[in-house]
Short mmCIF file of C-alpha atoms in Angstrom, two decimals:
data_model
loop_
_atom_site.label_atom_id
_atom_site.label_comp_id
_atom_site.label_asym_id
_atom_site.label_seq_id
_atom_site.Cartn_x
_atom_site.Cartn_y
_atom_site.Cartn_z
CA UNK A 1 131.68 -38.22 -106.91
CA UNK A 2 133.87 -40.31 -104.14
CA UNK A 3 130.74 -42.60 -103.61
CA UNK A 4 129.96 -42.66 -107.40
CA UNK A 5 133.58 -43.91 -107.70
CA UNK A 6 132.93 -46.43 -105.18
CA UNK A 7 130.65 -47.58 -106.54
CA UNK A 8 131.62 -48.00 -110.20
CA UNK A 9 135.05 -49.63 -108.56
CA UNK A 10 133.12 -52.73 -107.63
CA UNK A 11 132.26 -53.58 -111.14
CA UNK A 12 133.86 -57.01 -112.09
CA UNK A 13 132.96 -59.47 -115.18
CA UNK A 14 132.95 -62.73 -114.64
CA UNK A 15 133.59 -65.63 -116.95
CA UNK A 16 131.01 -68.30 -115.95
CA UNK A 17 132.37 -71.43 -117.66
CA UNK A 18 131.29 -75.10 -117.56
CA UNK A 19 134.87 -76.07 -115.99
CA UNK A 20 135.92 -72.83 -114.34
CA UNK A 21 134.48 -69.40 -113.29
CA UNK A 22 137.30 -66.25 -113.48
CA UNK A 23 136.56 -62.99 -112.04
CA UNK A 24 138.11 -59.93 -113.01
CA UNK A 25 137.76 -56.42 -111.28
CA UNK A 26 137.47 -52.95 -112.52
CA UNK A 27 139.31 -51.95 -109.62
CA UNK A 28 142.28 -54.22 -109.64
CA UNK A 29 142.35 -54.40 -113.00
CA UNK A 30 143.35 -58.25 -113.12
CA UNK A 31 141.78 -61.73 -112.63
CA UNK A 32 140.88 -61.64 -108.52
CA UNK A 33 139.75 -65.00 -108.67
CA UNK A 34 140.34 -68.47 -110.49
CA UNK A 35 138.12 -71.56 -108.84
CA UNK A 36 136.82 -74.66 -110.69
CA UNK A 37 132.61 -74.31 -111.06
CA UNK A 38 131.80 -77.40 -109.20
CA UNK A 39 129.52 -77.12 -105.98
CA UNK A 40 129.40 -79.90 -103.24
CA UNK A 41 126.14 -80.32 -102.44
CA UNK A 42 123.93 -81.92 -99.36
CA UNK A 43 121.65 -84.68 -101.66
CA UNK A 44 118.66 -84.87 -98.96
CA UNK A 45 118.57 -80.96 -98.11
CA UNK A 46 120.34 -79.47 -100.92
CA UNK A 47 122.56 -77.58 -98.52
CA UNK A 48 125.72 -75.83 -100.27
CA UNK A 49 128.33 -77.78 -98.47
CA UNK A 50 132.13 -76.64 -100.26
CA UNK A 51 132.35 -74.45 -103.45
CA UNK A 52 134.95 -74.11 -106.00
CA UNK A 53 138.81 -75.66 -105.08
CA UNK A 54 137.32 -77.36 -102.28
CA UNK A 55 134.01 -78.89 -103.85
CA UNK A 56 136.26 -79.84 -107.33
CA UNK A 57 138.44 -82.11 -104.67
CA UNK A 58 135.14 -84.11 -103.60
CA UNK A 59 134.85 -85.08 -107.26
CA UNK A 60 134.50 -88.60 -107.23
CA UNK A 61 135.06 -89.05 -103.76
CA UNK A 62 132.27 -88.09 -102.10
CA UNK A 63 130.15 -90.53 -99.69
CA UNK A 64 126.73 -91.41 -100.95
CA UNK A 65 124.86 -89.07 -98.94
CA UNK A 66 126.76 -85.82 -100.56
CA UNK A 67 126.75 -84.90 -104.61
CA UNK A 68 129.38 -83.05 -106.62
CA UNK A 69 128.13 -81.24 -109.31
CA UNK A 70 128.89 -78.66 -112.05
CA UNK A 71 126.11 -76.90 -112.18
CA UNK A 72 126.59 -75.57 -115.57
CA UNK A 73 126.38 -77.50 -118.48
CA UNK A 74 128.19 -76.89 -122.41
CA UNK A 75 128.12 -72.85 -121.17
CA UNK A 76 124.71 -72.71 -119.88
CA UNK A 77 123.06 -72.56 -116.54
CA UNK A 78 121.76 -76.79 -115.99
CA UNK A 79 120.93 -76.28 -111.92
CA UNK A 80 119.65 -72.57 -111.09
CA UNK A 81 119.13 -72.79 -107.49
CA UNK A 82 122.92 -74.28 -107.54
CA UNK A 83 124.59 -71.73 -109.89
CA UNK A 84 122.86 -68.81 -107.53
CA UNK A 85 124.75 -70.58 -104.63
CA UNK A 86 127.84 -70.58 -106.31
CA UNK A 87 127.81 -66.99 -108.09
CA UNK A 88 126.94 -65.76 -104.40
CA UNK A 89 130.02 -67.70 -102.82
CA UNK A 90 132.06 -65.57 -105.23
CA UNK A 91 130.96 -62.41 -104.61
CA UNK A 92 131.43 -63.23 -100.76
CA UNK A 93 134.48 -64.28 -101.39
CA UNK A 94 135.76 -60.90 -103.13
CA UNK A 95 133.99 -58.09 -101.52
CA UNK A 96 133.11 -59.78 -97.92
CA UNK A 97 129.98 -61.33 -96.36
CA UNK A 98 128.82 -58.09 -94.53
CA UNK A 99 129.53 -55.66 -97.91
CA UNK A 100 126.61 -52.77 -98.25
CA UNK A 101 127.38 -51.80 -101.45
CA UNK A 102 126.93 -54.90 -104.25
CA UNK A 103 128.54 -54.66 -107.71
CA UNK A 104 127.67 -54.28 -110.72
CA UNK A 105 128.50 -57.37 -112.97
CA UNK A 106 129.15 -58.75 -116.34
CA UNK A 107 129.08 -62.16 -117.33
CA UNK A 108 129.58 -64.01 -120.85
CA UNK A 109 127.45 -66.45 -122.49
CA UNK A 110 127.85 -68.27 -125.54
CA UNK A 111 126.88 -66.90 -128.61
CA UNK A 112 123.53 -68.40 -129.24
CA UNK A 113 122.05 -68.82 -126.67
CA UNK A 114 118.45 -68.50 -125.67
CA UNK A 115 116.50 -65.71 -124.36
CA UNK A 116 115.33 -67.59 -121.86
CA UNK A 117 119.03 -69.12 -120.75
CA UNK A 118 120.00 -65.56 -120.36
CA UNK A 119 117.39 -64.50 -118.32
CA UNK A 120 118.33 -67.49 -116.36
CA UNK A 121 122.38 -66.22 -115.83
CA UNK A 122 120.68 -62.37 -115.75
CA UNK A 123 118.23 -63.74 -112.49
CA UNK A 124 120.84 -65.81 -110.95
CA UNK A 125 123.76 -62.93 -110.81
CA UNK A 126 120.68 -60.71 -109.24
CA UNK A 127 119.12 -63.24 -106.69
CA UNK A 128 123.19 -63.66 -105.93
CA UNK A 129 123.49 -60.43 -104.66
CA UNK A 130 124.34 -58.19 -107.80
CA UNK A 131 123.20 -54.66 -107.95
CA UNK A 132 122.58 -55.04 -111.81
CA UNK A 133 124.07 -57.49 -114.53
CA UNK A 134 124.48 -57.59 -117.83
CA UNK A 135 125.61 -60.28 -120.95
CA UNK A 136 128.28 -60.15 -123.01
CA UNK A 137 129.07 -62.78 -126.03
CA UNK A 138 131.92 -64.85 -125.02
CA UNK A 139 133.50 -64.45 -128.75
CA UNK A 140 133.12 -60.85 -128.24
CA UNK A 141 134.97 -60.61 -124.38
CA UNK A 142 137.73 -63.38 -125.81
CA UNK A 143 138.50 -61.11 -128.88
CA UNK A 144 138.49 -58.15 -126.26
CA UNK A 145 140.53 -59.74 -123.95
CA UNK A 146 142.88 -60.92 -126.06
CA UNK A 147 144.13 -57.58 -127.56
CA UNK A 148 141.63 -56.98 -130.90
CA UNK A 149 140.75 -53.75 -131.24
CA UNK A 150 136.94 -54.87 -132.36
CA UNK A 151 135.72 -51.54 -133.28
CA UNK A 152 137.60 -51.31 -136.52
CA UNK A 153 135.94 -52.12 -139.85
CA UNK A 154 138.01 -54.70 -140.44
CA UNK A 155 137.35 -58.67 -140.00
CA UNK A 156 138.35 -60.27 -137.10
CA UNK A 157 138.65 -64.23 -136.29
CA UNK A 158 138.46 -65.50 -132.97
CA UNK A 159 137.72 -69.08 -131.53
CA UNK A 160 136.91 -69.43 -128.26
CA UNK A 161 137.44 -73.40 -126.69
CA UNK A 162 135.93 -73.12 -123.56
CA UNK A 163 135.24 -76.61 -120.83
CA UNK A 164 131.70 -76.94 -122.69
CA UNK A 165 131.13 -74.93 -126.03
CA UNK A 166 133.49 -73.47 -128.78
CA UNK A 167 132.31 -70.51 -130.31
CA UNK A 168 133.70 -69.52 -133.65
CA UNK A 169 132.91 -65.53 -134.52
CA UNK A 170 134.04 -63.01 -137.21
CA UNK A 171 133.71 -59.54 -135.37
CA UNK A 172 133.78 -56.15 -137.23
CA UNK A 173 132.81 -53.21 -136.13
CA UNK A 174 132.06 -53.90 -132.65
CA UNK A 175 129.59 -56.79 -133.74
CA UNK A 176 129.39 -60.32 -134.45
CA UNK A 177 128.70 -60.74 -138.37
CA UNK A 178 129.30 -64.62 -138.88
CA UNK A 179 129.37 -67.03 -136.31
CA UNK A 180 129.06 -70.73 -135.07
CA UNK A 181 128.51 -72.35 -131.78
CA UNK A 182 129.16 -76.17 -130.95
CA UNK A 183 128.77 -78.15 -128.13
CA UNK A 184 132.35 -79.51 -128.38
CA UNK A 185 135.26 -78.38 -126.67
CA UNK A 186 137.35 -79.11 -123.35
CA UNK A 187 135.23 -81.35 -121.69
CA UNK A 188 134.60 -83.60 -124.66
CA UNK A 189 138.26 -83.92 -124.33
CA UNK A 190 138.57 -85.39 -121.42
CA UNK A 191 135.18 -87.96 -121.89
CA UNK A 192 136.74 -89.31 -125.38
CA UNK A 193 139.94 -90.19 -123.46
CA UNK A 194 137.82 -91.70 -120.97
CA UNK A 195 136.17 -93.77 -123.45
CA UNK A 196 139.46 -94.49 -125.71
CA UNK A 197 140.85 -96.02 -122.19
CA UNK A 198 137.85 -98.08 -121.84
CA UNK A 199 137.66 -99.19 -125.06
CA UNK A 200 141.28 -100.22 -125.63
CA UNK A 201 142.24 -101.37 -122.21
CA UNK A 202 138.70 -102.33 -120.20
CA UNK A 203 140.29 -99.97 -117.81
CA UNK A 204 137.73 -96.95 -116.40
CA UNK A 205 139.77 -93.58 -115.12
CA UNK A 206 138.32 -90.52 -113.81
CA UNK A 207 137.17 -87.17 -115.23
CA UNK A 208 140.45 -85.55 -113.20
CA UNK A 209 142.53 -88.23 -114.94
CA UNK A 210 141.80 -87.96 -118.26
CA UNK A 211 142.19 -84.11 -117.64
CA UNK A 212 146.10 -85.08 -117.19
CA UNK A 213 146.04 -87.18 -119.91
CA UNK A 214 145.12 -84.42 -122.36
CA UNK A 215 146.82 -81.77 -120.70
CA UNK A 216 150.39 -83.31 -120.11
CA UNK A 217 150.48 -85.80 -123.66
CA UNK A 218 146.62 -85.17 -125.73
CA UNK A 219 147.32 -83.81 -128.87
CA UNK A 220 145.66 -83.10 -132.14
CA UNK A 221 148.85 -83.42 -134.69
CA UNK A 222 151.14 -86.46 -134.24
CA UNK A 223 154.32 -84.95 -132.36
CA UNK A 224 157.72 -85.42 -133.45
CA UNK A 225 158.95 -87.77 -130.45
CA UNK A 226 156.13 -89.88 -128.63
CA UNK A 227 155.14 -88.78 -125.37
CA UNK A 228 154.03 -91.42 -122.61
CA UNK A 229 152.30 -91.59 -119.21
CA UNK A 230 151.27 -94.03 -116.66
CA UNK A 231 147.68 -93.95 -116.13
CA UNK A 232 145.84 -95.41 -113.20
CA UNK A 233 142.28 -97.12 -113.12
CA UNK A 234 139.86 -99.70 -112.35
CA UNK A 235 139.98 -102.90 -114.19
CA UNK A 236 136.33 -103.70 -115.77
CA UNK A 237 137.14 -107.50 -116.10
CA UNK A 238 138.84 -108.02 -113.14
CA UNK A 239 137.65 -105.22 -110.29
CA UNK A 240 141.18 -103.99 -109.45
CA UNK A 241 143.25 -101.27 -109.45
CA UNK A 242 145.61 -101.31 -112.32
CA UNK A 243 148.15 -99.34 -114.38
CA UNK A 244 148.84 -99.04 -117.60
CA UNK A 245 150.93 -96.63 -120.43
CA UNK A 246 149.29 -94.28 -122.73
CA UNK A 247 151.22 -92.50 -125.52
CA UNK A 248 150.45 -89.73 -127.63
CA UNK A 249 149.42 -91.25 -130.39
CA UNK A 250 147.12 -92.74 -128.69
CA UNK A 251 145.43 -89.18 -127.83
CA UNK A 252 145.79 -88.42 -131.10
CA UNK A 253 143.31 -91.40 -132.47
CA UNK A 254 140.83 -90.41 -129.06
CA UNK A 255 140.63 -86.92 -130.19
CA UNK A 256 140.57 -87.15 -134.01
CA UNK A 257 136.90 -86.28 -133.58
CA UNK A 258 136.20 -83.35 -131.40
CA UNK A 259 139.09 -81.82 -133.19
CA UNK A 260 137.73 -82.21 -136.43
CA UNK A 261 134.44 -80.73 -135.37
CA UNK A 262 135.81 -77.87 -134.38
CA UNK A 263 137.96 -77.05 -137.54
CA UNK A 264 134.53 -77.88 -139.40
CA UNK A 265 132.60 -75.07 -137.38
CA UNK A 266 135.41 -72.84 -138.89
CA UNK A 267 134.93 -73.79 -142.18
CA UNK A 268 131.58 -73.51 -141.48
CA UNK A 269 131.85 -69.64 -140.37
CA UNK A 270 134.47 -68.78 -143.02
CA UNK A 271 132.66 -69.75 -145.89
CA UNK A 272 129.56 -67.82 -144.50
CA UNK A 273 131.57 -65.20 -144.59
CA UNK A 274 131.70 -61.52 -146.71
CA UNK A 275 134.17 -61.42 -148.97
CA UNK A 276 135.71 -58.73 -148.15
CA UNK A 277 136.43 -59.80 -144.23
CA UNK A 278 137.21 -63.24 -145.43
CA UNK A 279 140.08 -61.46 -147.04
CA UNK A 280 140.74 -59.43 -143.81
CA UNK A 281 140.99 -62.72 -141.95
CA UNK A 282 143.07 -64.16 -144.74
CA UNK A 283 145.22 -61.17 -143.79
CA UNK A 284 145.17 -60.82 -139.95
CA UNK A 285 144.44 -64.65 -138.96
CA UNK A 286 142.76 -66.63 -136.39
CA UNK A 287 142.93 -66.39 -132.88
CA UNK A 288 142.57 -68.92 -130.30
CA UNK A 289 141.56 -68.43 -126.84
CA UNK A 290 140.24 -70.65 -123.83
CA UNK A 291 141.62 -74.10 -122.08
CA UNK A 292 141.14 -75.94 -125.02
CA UNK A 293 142.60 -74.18 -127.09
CA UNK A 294 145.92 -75.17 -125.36
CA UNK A 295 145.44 -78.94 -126.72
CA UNK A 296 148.90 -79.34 -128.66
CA UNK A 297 148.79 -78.91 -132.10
CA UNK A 298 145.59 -77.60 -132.08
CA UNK A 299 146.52 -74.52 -133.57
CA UNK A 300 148.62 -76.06 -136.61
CA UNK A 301 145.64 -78.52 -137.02
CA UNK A 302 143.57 -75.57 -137.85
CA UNK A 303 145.91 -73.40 -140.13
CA UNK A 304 146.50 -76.61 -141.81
CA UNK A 305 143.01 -77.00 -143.04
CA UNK A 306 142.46 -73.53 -143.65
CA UNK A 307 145.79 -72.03 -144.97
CA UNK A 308 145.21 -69.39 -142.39
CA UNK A 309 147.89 -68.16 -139.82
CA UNK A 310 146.30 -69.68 -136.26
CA UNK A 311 147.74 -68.18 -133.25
CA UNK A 312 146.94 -68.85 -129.69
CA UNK A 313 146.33 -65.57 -127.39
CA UNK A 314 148.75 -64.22 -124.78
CA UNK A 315 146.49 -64.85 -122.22
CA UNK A 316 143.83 -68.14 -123.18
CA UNK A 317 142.98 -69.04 -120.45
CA UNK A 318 141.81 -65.26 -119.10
CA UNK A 319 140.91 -63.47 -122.29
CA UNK A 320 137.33 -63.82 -121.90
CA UNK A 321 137.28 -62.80 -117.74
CA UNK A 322 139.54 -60.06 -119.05
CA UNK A 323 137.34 -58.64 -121.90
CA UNK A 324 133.79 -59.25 -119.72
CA UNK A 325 135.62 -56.68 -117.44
CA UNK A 326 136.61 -54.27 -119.31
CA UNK A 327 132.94 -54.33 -121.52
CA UNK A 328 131.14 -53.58 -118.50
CA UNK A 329 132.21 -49.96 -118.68
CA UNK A 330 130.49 -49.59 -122.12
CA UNK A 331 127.61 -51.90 -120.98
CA UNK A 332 125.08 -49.11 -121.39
CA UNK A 333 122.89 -49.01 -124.72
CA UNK A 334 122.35 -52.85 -123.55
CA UNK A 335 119.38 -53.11 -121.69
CA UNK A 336 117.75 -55.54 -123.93
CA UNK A 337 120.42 -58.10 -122.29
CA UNK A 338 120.81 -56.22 -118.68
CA UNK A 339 118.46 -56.97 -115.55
CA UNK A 340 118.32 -54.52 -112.12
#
């Protein structure tokens, strides 16, 4: 029974996103680790050079001869060999390089996608060093994570805004009845603001910059006093280094768009809807979960275009880590989405 324990201690469920991978363990019973899902890479050899913190700092900066790279791509696996090397890092990084007895993990993926991308996360987590692993909707771990008690008959609304894919579910009874994935969410962020700047000023800035930009003064409502920030970039006219102000309204116009595809993915799912959990949603509202979903005014855009009460979670940014760890106790009955 002590080994069995062990054993079943080691669990974790980890939240393989396009920006950052969380990692939360059954034994701890929190998130054990938090690291950006970037890999610095050899470009001749291929040779896993830095991984996580250390690899995200090498973004942009990195000599010609060595490659930065996320190696997943809108919530899906884009480089194999390089997601392997990173889910492997991880797991070193937790239970030790010399460990004997490997866990048993959970990740998320997004709501639709493919048998074959699943096999591809299933393969990966095993060739990493898992003793089994198994899938879990990232609608499904968010609403889990984030307090729901799922296995009600009653209708549930949760939206997850991850770094590359917002999924949009209505969960009942355990199950996903209605729901929506787009390819638009944190990331898309940050590249309109890169093109806004460029457009407007002829002045390029970096993927880490417009990350400030939308997480100190991006929003997705006009705000009641104007917010401003001094932005730094290359010149496209001239070839120098330059500064300029941005204001919030400025964000506003850049991210008109991405926001507005996301509230029409939930109009999309709500009017796909039964009736009778529409009116459950009507009743209980929307919940937000996920970096993106921390965009100011966000939240208010969406209950103003659907009349529903739009909350964000506790916990965004670790509902989904938080539910993929606690699902992998009930993981069995799955093995049409589980790999040994």
């Amino acid at each position: 029974m002590g080994l069995f324990n062990f054993r079943a201690n080691r669990s974790i469920g980890i939240d393989l996103g396009t920006a950052n991978t969380l990692v939360y363990s059954k034994k701890h019973k929190k998130i054990v680790l938090n690291e950006p899902s970037v890999v610095a890479v050899e470009r001749e050899t291929k040779r896993v050079l830095a991984v996580g913190n250390e690899a995200k700092e090498m973004l942009g900066k990195t000599p010609d001869t060595i490659v930065a790279v996320r190696p997943l791509s809108e919530g899906v696996i884009a480089d194999y060999d390089i997601t392997e090397a990173m889910i492997k890092y991880f797991i070193k990084k937790i239970f030790g390089t010399y460990s004997f007895f490997m866990p048993e993990i959970m990740i998320c993926v997004p709501i639709d996608v493919t048998g074959v991308e699943k096999r591809a996360v299933l393969e990966a987590a095993i060739s990493a060093g898992a003793k089994k692993a198994y899938l879990i909707e990232e609608a499904r771990a968010a609403a889990i994570g984030s307090g729901m008690d799922i296995s009600v008959p009653e209708g549930n609304m949760i939206i997850d805004i991850g770094g590359g894919s917002t999924d949009v579910a209505i969960i009942s009874l355990g199950g996903t009845v209605v729901s929506k994935t787009i390819r638009v969410a944190g990331n898309n962020f940050d590249s309109d603001i890169i093109k806004y700047v460029k457009k407007t000023y002829n002045l390029l800035i970096g993927d880490r910059t417009a990350e400030e930009i939308k997480m100190k003064i991006g929003t997705a409502l006009p705000l009641e006093e104007e917010e401003t920030m001094e932005v730094k970039g290359r010149n496209l006219v001239t070839g120098l280094p330059k500064t300029i102000e941005v204001n919030s309204d400025e964000t506003l116009e850049a991210l008109r768009e991405p926001a507005m595809q996301i509230v029409d993915s939930v109009h999309n799912v709500l009017e796909r809807t039964p009736p009778e959990l529409a009116a459950d949603v009507y009743d209980r509202g929307i919940v937000l979960t996920g970096g993106g979903a921390l965009l100011s005014g966000l939240d208010a855009l969406i209950e103003e275009k659907t009349g529903i009460n739009t909350v964000i979670a506790d916990n965004p940014l670790t509902a989904v880590a938080i539910g993929t760890g606690k699902f992998i106790e009930f993981r069995t009955g799955n093995k049409g989405d589980s790999k040994k």
